Protein backbone atom coordinates (compact mmCIF):
# COMPACT_ATOMS: atom_id res chain seq x y z
CA UNK A 1 0.00 0.00 0.00
CA UNK A 2 1.02 3.57 -0.55
CA UNK A 3 1.86 5.87 2.32
CA UNK A 4 -1.52 7.60 2.21
CA UNK A 5 -3.31 4.24 2.17
CA UNK A 6 -1.33 3.14 5.23
CA UNK A 7 -2.30 6.36 7.03
CA UNK A 8 -5.95 5.79 6.15
CA UNK A 9 -5.91 2.22 7.47
CA UNK A 10 -4.14 3.31 10.68
CA UNK A 11 -6.74 6.05 11.23
CA UNK A 12 -9.58 3.56 10.71
CA UNK A 13 -7.96 1.08 13.11
CA UNK A 14 -7.60 3.73 15.81
CA UNK A 15 -11.22 4.82 15.43
CA UNK A 16 -12.47 1.23 15.38
CA UNK A 17 -10.40 0.27 18.43
CA UNK A 18 -11.97 3.15 20.32
CA UNK A 19 -15.41 1.79 19.50
CA UNK A 20 -15.06 -1.96 20.00
CA UNK A 21 -12.17 -2.00 22.48
CA UNK A 22 -8.62 -3.28 21.99
CA UNK A 23 -9.49 -6.84 23.06
CA UNK A 24 -12.24 -7.43 20.49
CA UNK A 25 -10.23 -5.63 17.82
CA UNK A 26 -7.24 -7.89 18.49
CA UNK A 27 -9.41 -11.01 18.18
CA UNK A 28 -11.39 -10.10 15.05
CA UNK A 29 -9.09 -7.79 13.06
CA UNK A 30 -5.67 -9.31 13.68
CA UNK A 31 -3.95 -11.69 11.30
CA UNK A 32 -6.19 -13.13 8.60
CA UNK A 33 -8.03 -9.85 7.95
CA UNK A 34 -6.85 -6.99 5.74
CA UNK A 35 -8.13 -3.43 5.28
CA UNK A 36 -7.35 -1.39 2.18
CA UNK A 37 -8.84 1.81 0.68
CA UNK A 38 -10.47 1.48 -2.71
CA UNK A 39 -11.67 4.88 -3.94
CA UNK A 40 -14.31 6.12 -1.50
CA UNK A 41 -14.71 2.65 -0.03
CA UNK A 42 -12.73 0.74 2.58
CA UNK A 43 -12.38 -2.89 1.53
CA UNK A 44 -12.39 -5.51 4.30
CA UNK A 45 -10.87 -8.79 3.15
CA UNK A 46 -11.01 -12.08 5.08
CA UNK A 47 -9.73 -15.56 4.30
CA UNK A 48 -13.12 -17.30 4.28
CA UNK A 49 -16.85 -16.68 4.08
CA UNK A 50 -17.47 -17.74 7.70
CA UNK A 51 -15.24 -15.05 9.18
CA UNK A 52 -16.37 -12.48 6.63
CA UNK A 53 -20.03 -13.05 7.54
CA UNK A 54 -19.20 -12.60 11.22
CA UNK A 55 -17.32 -9.36 10.53
CA UNK A 56 -20.20 -8.05 8.45
CA UNK A 57 -22.81 -9.02 11.04
CA UNK A 58 -20.98 -7.87 14.16
CA UNK A 59 -19.01 -4.83 13.04
CA UNK A 60 -20.51 -3.31 9.87
CA UNK A 61 -22.02 -0.30 11.66
CA UNK A 62 -18.82 0.34 13.66
CA UNK A 63 -16.68 -0.04 10.53
CA UNK A 64 -18.80 2.45 8.57
CA UNK A 65 -18.61 5.00 11.38
CA UNK A 66 -14.86 4.46 11.91
CA UNK A 67 -14.31 4.86 8.16
CA UNK A 68 -16.21 8.15 8.09
CA UNK A 69 -14.30 9.42 11.13
CA UNK A 70 -10.99 8.57 9.47
CA UNK A 71 -12.12 10.19 6.22
CA UNK A 72 -13.11 13.36 8.04
CA UNK A 73 -9.81 13.53 9.95
CA UNK A 74 -7.74 13.03 6.79
CA UNK A 75 -10.11 15.18 4.70
CA UNK A 76 -10.74 12.50 2.10
CA UNK A 77 -13.98 11.14 0.69
CA UNK A 78 -14.08 7.80 2.50
CA UNK A 79 -17.68 6.90 3.25
CA UNK A 80 -18.49 3.20 3.01
CA UNK A 81 -17.10 -0.33 3.42
CA UNK A 82 -17.28 -3.49 1.36
CA UNK A 83 -16.49 -7.07 2.30
CA UNK A 84 -14.61 -9.52 0.10
CA UNK A 85 -13.11 -12.99 0.44
CA UNK A 86 -9.38 -13.29 -0.20
CA UNK A 87 -8.18 -16.93 0.11
CA UNK A 88 -4.55 -15.79 0.04
CA UNK A 89 -5.00 -14.54 3.60
CA UNK A 90 -5.32 -18.16 4.71
CA UNK A 91 -1.57 -18.51 4.24
CA UNK A 92 -0.96 -16.01 7.00
CA UNK A 93 0.57 -17.46 10.19
CA UNK A 94 -2.05 -19.37 12.18
CA UNK A 95 -3.98 -17.38 14.74
CA UNK A 96 -5.13 -20.35 16.82
CA UNK A 97 -2.16 -19.97 19.17
CA UNK A 98 -3.00 -19.78 22.88
CA UNK A 99 -2.01 -16.82 24.97
CA UNK A 100 0.68 -18.98 26.57
CA UNK A 101 2.45 -19.31 23.22
CA UNK A 102 3.61 -15.72 23.55
CA UNK A 103 5.83 -16.86 26.40
CA UNK A 104 7.43 -20.19 25.60
CA UNK A 105 9.24 -20.34 28.88
CA UNK A 106 5.93 -21.01 30.66
CA UNK A 107 5.63 -24.45 29.14
CA UNK A 108 9.31 -25.19 28.73
CA UNK A 109 9.15 -25.35 24.91
CA UNK A 110 7.28 -23.70 22.06
CA UNK A 111 3.69 -24.80 21.77
CA UNK A 112 2.57 -26.19 18.42
CA UNK A 113 0.48 -24.01 16.16
CA UNK A 114 -2.76 -25.55 14.94
CA UNK A 115 -4.27 -25.09 11.49
CA UNK A 116 -6.17 -21.89 10.79
CA UNK A 117 -9.75 -22.29 11.93
CA UNK A 118 -12.68 -21.06 9.91
CA UNK A 119 -13.79 -19.00 12.90
CA UNK A 120 -11.92 -16.95 15.51
CA UNK A 121 -10.33 -19.52 17.84
CA UNK A 122 -12.29 -19.91 21.04
CA UNK A 123 -9.13 -20.18 23.15
CA UNK A 124 -7.94 -16.79 21.89
CA UNK A 125 -11.43 -15.31 22.22
CA UNK A 126 -11.66 -16.53 25.81
CA UNK A 127 -8.23 -15.18 26.70
CA UNK A 128 -8.80 -11.81 25.06
CA UNK A 129 -12.40 -11.26 26.18
CA UNK A 130 -11.89 -12.49 29.71
CA UNK A 131 -8.37 -11.51 30.63
CA UNK A 132 -7.80 -8.65 28.15
CA UNK A 133 -5.07 -8.38 25.59
CA UNK A 134 -4.58 -4.62 25.98
CA UNK A 135 -2.34 -2.39 23.92
CA UNK A 136 -2.81 -0.59 20.66
CA UNK A 137 -3.23 -2.49 17.44
CA UNK A 138 -1.45 0.22 15.51
CA UNK A 139 1.44 -1.21 13.52
CA UNK A 140 4.87 -0.83 15.05
CA UNK A 141 3.45 -0.18 18.53
CA UNK A 142 3.96 -3.63 20.05
CA UNK A 143 6.25 -2.30 22.78
CA UNK A 144 3.30 -0.50 24.36
CA UNK A 145 1.03 -3.51 24.67
CA UNK A 146 -0.13 -4.50 28.12
CA UNK A 147 1.10 -7.89 29.37
CA UNK A 148 -1.33 -10.74 28.78
CA UNK A 149 -2.45 -12.94 31.64
CA UNK A 150 -1.37 -16.50 31.02
CA UNK A 151 -3.66 -19.46 31.54
CA UNK A 152 -3.21 -21.05 34.95
CA UNK A 153 -0.98 -24.08 35.44
CA UNK A 154 -1.74 -27.27 37.35
CA UNK A 155 1.65 -26.92 39.02
CA UNK A 156 0.42 -23.71 40.70
CA UNK A 157 -2.80 -25.22 42.07
CA UNK A 158 -2.61 -25.38 45.86
CA UNK A 159 -5.02 -28.10 46.91
CA UNK A 160 -6.57 -28.50 50.33
CA UNK A 161 -6.81 -32.07 51.56
CA UNK A 162 -10.42 -32.26 50.36
CA UNK A 163 -9.44 -31.07 46.88
CA UNK A 164 -6.59 -33.48 46.19
CA UNK A 165 -8.82 -35.91 44.31
CA UNK A 166 -9.84 -33.15 41.91
CA UNK A 167 -6.22 -32.13 41.30
CA UNK A 168 -5.15 -35.74 40.73
CA UNK A 169 -8.01 -36.26 38.27
CA UNK A 170 -7.04 -33.09 36.39
CA UNK A 171 -3.41 -34.21 36.12
CA UNK A 172 -4.57 -37.64 34.94
CA UNK A 173 -6.76 -36.40 32.07
CA UNK A 174 -4.15 -33.84 31.04
CA UNK A 175 -1.54 -36.58 30.61
CA UNK A 176 -3.89 -39.43 29.61
CA UNK A 177 -6.95 -37.95 27.84
CA UNK A 178 -9.96 -40.22 27.86
CA UNK A 179 -9.07 -41.82 31.19
CA UNK A 180 -11.99 -40.16 32.99
CA UNK A 181 -14.55 -38.84 30.52
CA UNK A 182 -16.50 -36.82 31.17
CA UNK A 183 -14.70 -35.25 34.13
CA UNK A 184 -16.79 -32.70 36.01
CA UNK A 185 -15.67 -30.28 38.72
CA UNK A 186 -18.32 -28.82 41.02
CA UNK A 187 -17.76 -26.28 43.73
CA UNK A 188 -18.51 -22.73 44.90
CA UNK A 189 -17.01 -19.69 43.16
CA UNK A 190 -13.32 -19.24 43.88
CA UNK A 191 -12.68 -22.89 44.74
CA UNK A 192 -10.40 -23.44 41.72
CA UNK A 193 -12.61 -24.96 39.00
CA UNK A 194 -11.49 -22.57 36.26
CA UNK A 195 -7.88 -22.93 37.40
CA UNK A 196 -8.08 -26.69 36.87
CA UNK A 197 -9.70 -26.35 33.43
CA UNK A 198 -7.08 -23.85 32.31
CA UNK A 199 -4.33 -26.07 33.71
CA UNK A 200 -5.62 -29.12 31.82
CA UNK A 201 -5.85 -27.11 28.59
CA UNK A 202 -2.35 -25.70 29.04
CA UNK A 203 -0.70 -29.02 29.92
CA UNK A 204 -2.45 -30.86 27.10
CA UNK A 205 -1.28 -28.27 24.57
CA UNK A 206 2.26 -28.28 25.94
CA UNK A 207 2.47 -32.07 25.71
CA UNK A 208 1.75 -31.89 21.94
CA UNK A 209 -0.15 -35.16 22.10
CA UNK A 210 -3.51 -33.80 20.94
CA UNK A 211 -4.33 -32.42 17.52
CA UNK A 212 -7.17 -30.14 18.64
CA UNK A 213 -8.18 -28.71 22.01
CA UNK A 214 -11.08 -26.30 22.65
CA UNK A 215 -11.79 -24.47 25.88
CA UNK A 216 -14.79 -22.18 26.15
CA UNK A 217 -17.47 -21.12 28.58
CA UNK A 218 -21.07 -22.31 28.40
CA UNK A 219 -22.06 -18.80 27.35
CA UNK A 220 -19.63 -18.87 24.44
CA UNK A 221 -20.89 -22.31 23.39
CA UNK A 222 -24.46 -20.99 23.47
CA UNK A 223 -23.70 -17.76 21.59
CA UNK A 224 -21.72 -19.52 18.87
CA UNK A 225 -24.44 -22.15 18.45
CA UNK A 226 -27.16 -19.49 18.14
CA UNK A 227 -25.06 -17.50 15.66
CA UNK A 228 -24.49 -20.66 13.63
CA UNK A 229 -28.23 -21.44 13.52
CA UNK A 230 -29.14 -17.89 12.49
CA UNK A 231 -26.56 -17.84 9.73
CA UNK A 232 -27.10 -21.39 8.46
CA UNK A 233 -23.68 -22.35 9.77
CA UNK A 234 -24.73 -25.20 12.07
CA UNK A 235 -22.72 -27.84 10.17
CA UNK A 236 -19.55 -25.75 10.48
CA UNK A 237 -20.18 -25.27 14.21
CA UNK A 238 -20.70 -29.00 14.73
CA UNK A 239 -17.57 -29.91 12.78
CA UNK A 240 -15.51 -27.47 14.84
CA UNK A 241 -16.86 -28.57 18.24
CA UNK A 242 -17.16 -32.31 17.62
CA UNK A 243 -13.91 -32.81 15.73
CA UNK A 244 -11.77 -32.27 18.83
CA UNK A 245 -9.83 -34.57 21.11
CA UNK A 246 -10.29 -32.48 24.25
CA UNK A 247 -13.31 -30.25 24.93
CA UNK A 248 -13.47 -28.16 28.11
CA UNK A 249 -16.62 -26.20 29.02
CA UNK A 250 -16.78 -23.91 32.06
CA UNK A 251 -19.87 -22.70 33.96
CA UNK A 252 -22.26 -25.35 32.63
CA UNK A 253 -25.00 -24.04 34.95
CA UNK A 254 -25.44 -21.32 32.29
CA UNK A 255 -27.08 -23.93 30.04
CA UNK A 256 -30.05 -24.22 32.41
CA UNK A 257 -33.37 -23.77 30.63
CA UNK A 258 -31.83 -23.32 27.15
CA UNK A 259 -33.53 -26.29 25.53
CA UNK A 260 -32.16 -26.01 21.99
CA UNK A 261 -28.61 -25.57 23.26
CA UNK A 262 -29.04 -28.49 25.68
CA UNK A 263 -30.12 -30.76 22.82
CA UNK A 264 -27.02 -29.72 20.88
CA UNK A 265 -24.86 -30.28 23.99
CA UNK A 266 -26.26 -33.79 24.52
CA UNK A 267 -25.49 -34.78 20.92
CA UNK A 268 -22.01 -33.25 21.22
CA UNK A 269 -21.31 -35.22 24.42
CA UNK A 270 -22.56 -38.46 22.86
CA UNK A 271 -20.51 -37.96 19.69
CA UNK A 272 -17.28 -37.29 21.58
CA UNK A 273 -17.81 -40.11 24.08
CA UNK A 274 -18.41 -42.61 21.28
CA UNK A 275 -15.13 -41.48 19.72
CA UNK A 276 -13.30 -41.95 23.03
CA UNK A 277 -12.55 -38.24 23.37
CA UNK A 278 -11.99 -36.34 26.61
CA UNK A 279 -14.63 -33.95 27.98
CA UNK A 280 -14.16 -31.73 31.04
CA UNK A 281 -16.89 -29.60 32.62
CA UNK A 282 -17.20 -27.26 35.60
CA UNK A 283 -20.29 -26.13 37.54
CA UNK A 284 -20.84 -23.93 40.58
CA UNK A 285 -23.12 -26.38 42.41
CA UNK A 286 -23.71 -30.15 42.72
CA UNK A 287 -25.29 -31.87 39.72
CA UNK A 288 -28.38 -32.76 41.75
CA UNK A 289 -29.12 -29.03 42.09
CA UNK A 290 -28.74 -28.30 38.37
CA UNK A 291 -32.29 -29.33 37.50
CA UNK A 292 -32.38 -26.82 34.65
CA UNK A 293 -29.92 -28.95 32.70
CA UNK A 294 -32.39 -31.80 32.45
CA UNK A 295 -31.84 -35.49 33.21
CA UNK A 296 -30.14 -36.18 29.85
CA UNK A 297 -27.16 -33.92 30.59
CA UNK A 298 -26.98 -34.72 34.30
CA UNK A 299 -26.92 -38.50 33.76
CA UNK A 300 -24.17 -38.18 31.15
CA UNK A 301 -22.02 -36.06 33.46
CA UNK A 302 -22.70 -38.39 36.38
CA UNK A 303 -21.53 -41.33 34.27
CA UNK A 304 -17.97 -40.04 34.33
CA UNK A 305 -16.04 -38.73 37.32
CA UNK A 306 -17.53 -35.91 39.42
CA UNK A 307 -15.07 -34.16 41.75
CA UNK A 308 -16.31 -31.79 44.44
CA UNK A 309 -14.14 -28.80 45.27
CA UNK A 310 -14.38 -26.95 48.54
CA UNK A 311 -13.14 -23.52 49.56
CA UNK A 312 -9.44 -23.44 50.44
CA UNK A 313 -8.56 -24.18 54.06
CA UNK A 314 -6.11 -22.09 56.10
CA UNK A 315 -2.93 -23.71 54.80
CA UNK A 316 -4.10 -23.45 51.19
CA UNK A 317 -5.14 -19.80 51.69
CA UNK A 318 -1.75 -19.01 53.15
CA UNK A 319 -0.02 -20.74 50.24
CA UNK A 320 -2.13 -18.82 47.73
CA UNK A 321 -1.26 -15.50 49.37
CA UNK A 322 2.45 -16.36 49.43
CA UNK A 323 2.30 -17.41 45.78
CA UNK A 324 0.52 -14.21 44.74
CA UNK A 325 2.98 -12.07 46.71
CA UNK A 326 5.92 -13.73 44.93
CA UNK A 327 4.34 -13.18 41.52
CA UNK A 328 3.74 -9.52 42.32
CA UNK A 329 7.25 -9.22 43.74
CA UNK A 330 5.72 -7.79 46.89
CA UNK A 331 7.40 -8.24 50.28
CA UNK A 332 4.87 -8.82 53.07
CA UNK A 333 5.69 -10.09 56.55
CA UNK A 334 4.65 -13.62 57.43
CA UNK A 335 2.52 -12.40 60.33
CA UNK A 336 0.47 -10.26 57.94
CA UNK A 337 -0.06 -13.14 55.50
CA UNK A 338 -1.00 -15.46 58.38
CA UNK A 339 -3.52 -12.91 59.65
CA UNK A 340 -5.02 -12.47 56.15
CA UNK A 341 -5.29 -16.23 55.67
CA UNK A 342 -7.07 -16.53 59.01
CA UNK A 343 -9.53 -13.69 58.36
CA UNK A 344 -10.44 -14.07 54.68
CA UNK A 345 -12.55 -16.83 53.18
CA UNK A 346 -11.28 -19.49 50.78
CA UNK A 347 -12.23 -17.69 47.55
CA UNK A 348 -8.96 -17.27 45.63
CA UNK A 349 -10.29 -14.14 43.92
CA UNK A 350 -10.99 -12.52 47.30
CA UNK A 351 -7.45 -13.33 48.41
CA UNK A 352 -6.00 -11.78 45.24
CA UNK A 353 -8.22 -8.72 45.65
CA UNK A 354 -7.17 -8.24 49.28
CA UNK A 355 -3.50 -8.48 48.36
CA UNK A 356 -3.98 -5.96 45.54
CA UNK A 357 -5.76 -3.60 47.96
CA UNK A 358 -2.90 -3.90 50.44
CA UNK A 359 -0.28 -3.23 47.78
CA UNK A 360 -2.17 -0.19 46.43
CA UNK A 361 -2.68 1.23 49.93
CA UNK A 362 1.01 0.79 50.71
CA UNK A 363 1.99 2.68 47.55
CA UNK A 364 -0.61 5.40 48.11
CA UNK A 365 0.41 6.09 51.73
CA UNK A 366 4.10 5.30 51.18
CA UNK A 367 4.07 3.01 54.19
CA UNK A 368 5.52 -0.41 54.81
CA UNK A 369 2.96 -3.15 55.27
CA UNK A 370 2.77 -4.21 58.90
CA UNK A 371 -0.07 -5.89 60.79
CA UNK A 372 -1.67 -2.65 62.02
CA UNK A 373 -1.60 -1.16 58.51
CA UNK A 374 -3.08 -4.35 57.03
CA UNK A 375 -5.91 -4.44 59.58
CA UNK A 376 -6.77 -0.80 58.86
CA UNK A 377 -6.58 -1.17 55.07
CA UNK A 378 -8.59 -4.38 54.84
CA UNK A 379 -11.18 -3.81 57.55
CA UNK A 380 -14.13 -3.56 55.15
CA UNK A 381 -13.03 -6.61 53.12
CA UNK A 382 -12.62 -8.67 56.28
CA UNK A 383 -16.06 -7.67 57.50
CA UNK A 384 -17.68 -8.50 54.15
CA UNK A 385 -16.03 -11.92 53.94
CA UNK A 386 -17.31 -13.11 57.30
CA UNK A 387 -20.22 -15.52 57.02
CA UNK A 388 -23.31 -14.35 58.91
CA UNK A 389 -24.22 -16.43 61.95
CA UNK A 390 -27.62 -18.09 61.46
CA UNK A 391 -30.02 -19.76 63.87
CA UNK A 392 -28.93 -23.35 63.00
CA UNK A 393 -25.34 -22.31 63.78
CA UNK A 394 -26.43 -21.02 67.18
CA UNK A 395 -28.42 -24.18 67.93
CA UNK A 396 -25.50 -26.38 66.98
CA UNK A 397 -23.03 -24.41 69.12
CA UNK A 398 -25.30 -24.31 72.18
CA UNK A 399 -26.11 -28.00 71.95
CA UNK A 400 -22.43 -28.84 71.63
CA UNK A 401 -21.39 -26.75 74.62
CA UNK A 402 -24.34 -27.57 76.92
CA UNK A 403 -24.64 -31.25 76.03
CA UNK A 404 -28.20 -31.39 74.74
CA UNK A 405 -29.80 -32.73 71.57
CA UNK A 406 -31.28 -30.23 69.11
CA UNK A 407 -34.60 -32.11 68.99
CA UNK A 408 -34.94 -31.74 72.79
CA UNK A 409 -34.92 -27.95 72.45
CA UNK A 410 -38.07 -28.20 70.34
CA UNK A 411 -39.80 -30.52 72.78
CA UNK A 412 -42.20 -29.45 75.53
CA UNK A 413 -39.77 -30.36 78.30
CA UNK A 414 -39.32 -27.72 81.01
CA UNK A 415 -36.50 -29.38 82.89
CA UNK A 416 -33.54 -27.16 83.68
CA UNK A 417 -31.20 -29.21 81.44
CA UNK A 418 -33.40 -28.35 78.44
CA UNK A 419 -35.00 -25.03 79.40
CA UNK A 420 -31.69 -23.27 80.04
CA UNK A 421 -30.12 -24.15 76.65
CA UNK A 422 -33.42 -23.18 74.99
CA UNK A 423 -33.31 -19.75 76.65
CA UNK A 424 -29.67 -19.28 75.60
CA UNK A 425 -30.56 -20.06 71.98
CA UNK A 426 -33.46 -17.62 72.08
CA UNK A 427 -31.28 -14.90 73.64
CA UNK A 428 -28.45 -15.33 71.13
CA UNK A 429 -30.91 -15.58 68.27
CA UNK A 430 -32.47 -12.23 69.16
Short mmCIF file of N, CA, C and O in Angstrom, two decimals, residues 314 317 338-345 381-383 385-386:
data_model
loop_
_atom_site.label_atom_id
_atom_site.label_comp_id
_atom_site.label_asym_id
_atom_site.label_seq_id
_atom_site.Cartn_x
_atom_site.Cartn_y
_atom_site.Cartn_z
N UNK A 314 -7.09 -23.10 55.68
CA UNK A 314 -6.11 -22.09 56.10
C UNK A 314 -4.76 -22.27 55.41
O UNK A 314 -4.19 -21.31 54.89
N UNK A 317 -5.01 -21.27 51.81
CA UNK A 317 -5.14 -19.80 51.69
C UNK A 317 -3.80 -19.12 51.91
O UNK A 317 -3.44 -18.19 51.18
N UNK A 338 -0.30 -14.53 57.51
CA UNK A 338 -1.00 -15.46 58.38
C UNK A 338 -2.32 -14.86 58.86
O UNK A 338 -3.34 -15.55 58.94
N UNK A 339 -2.29 -13.57 59.21
CA UNK A 339 -3.52 -12.91 59.65
C UNK A 339 -4.54 -12.85 58.52
O UNK A 339 -5.73 -13.14 58.73
N UNK A 340 -4.11 -12.52 57.30
CA UNK A 340 -5.02 -12.47 56.15
C UNK A 340 -5.62 -13.84 55.87
O UNK A 340 -6.82 -13.97 55.61
N UNK A 341 -4.79 -14.88 55.93
CA UNK A 341 -5.29 -16.23 55.67
C UNK A 341 -6.31 -16.67 56.72
O UNK A 341 -7.24 -17.41 56.42
N UNK A 342 -6.14 -16.18 57.94
CA UNK A 342 -7.07 -16.53 59.01
C UNK A 342 -8.37 -15.75 58.96
O UNK A 342 -9.40 -16.22 59.45
N UNK A 343 -8.35 -14.55 58.36
CA UNK A 343 -9.53 -13.69 58.36
C UNK A 343 -10.37 -13.79 57.10
O UNK A 343 -11.58 -13.64 57.14
N UNK A 344 -9.72 -14.04 55.96
CA UNK A 344 -10.44 -14.07 54.68
C UNK A 344 -10.97 -15.47 54.40
O UNK A 344 -10.46 -16.46 54.92
N UNK A 345 -11.99 -15.54 53.53
CA UNK A 345 -12.55 -16.83 53.18
C UNK A 345 -11.67 -17.51 52.14
O UNK A 345 -10.62 -16.99 51.75
N UNK A 381 -13.05 -5.32 53.81
CA UNK A 381 -13.03 -6.61 53.12
C UNK A 381 -13.17 -7.76 54.11
O UNK A 381 -13.85 -8.75 53.83
N UNK A 382 -12.53 -7.62 55.26
CA UNK A 382 -12.62 -8.67 56.28
C UNK A 382 -14.05 -8.79 56.78
O UNK A 382 -14.59 -9.89 56.92
N UNK A 383 -14.68 -7.66 57.01
CA UNK A 383 -16.06 -7.67 57.50
C UNK A 383 -17.00 -8.30 56.48
O UNK A 383 -17.89 -9.09 56.82
N UNK A 385 -16.30 -10.50 54.21
CA UNK A 385 -16.03 -11.92 53.94
C UNK A 385 -16.50 -12.83 55.06
O UNK A 385 -16.53 -14.05 54.88
N UNK A 386 -16.88 -12.27 56.18
CA UNK A 386 -17.31 -13.11 57.30
C UNK A 386 -18.73 -13.62 57.07
O UNK A 386 -19.64 -12.86 56.76
#
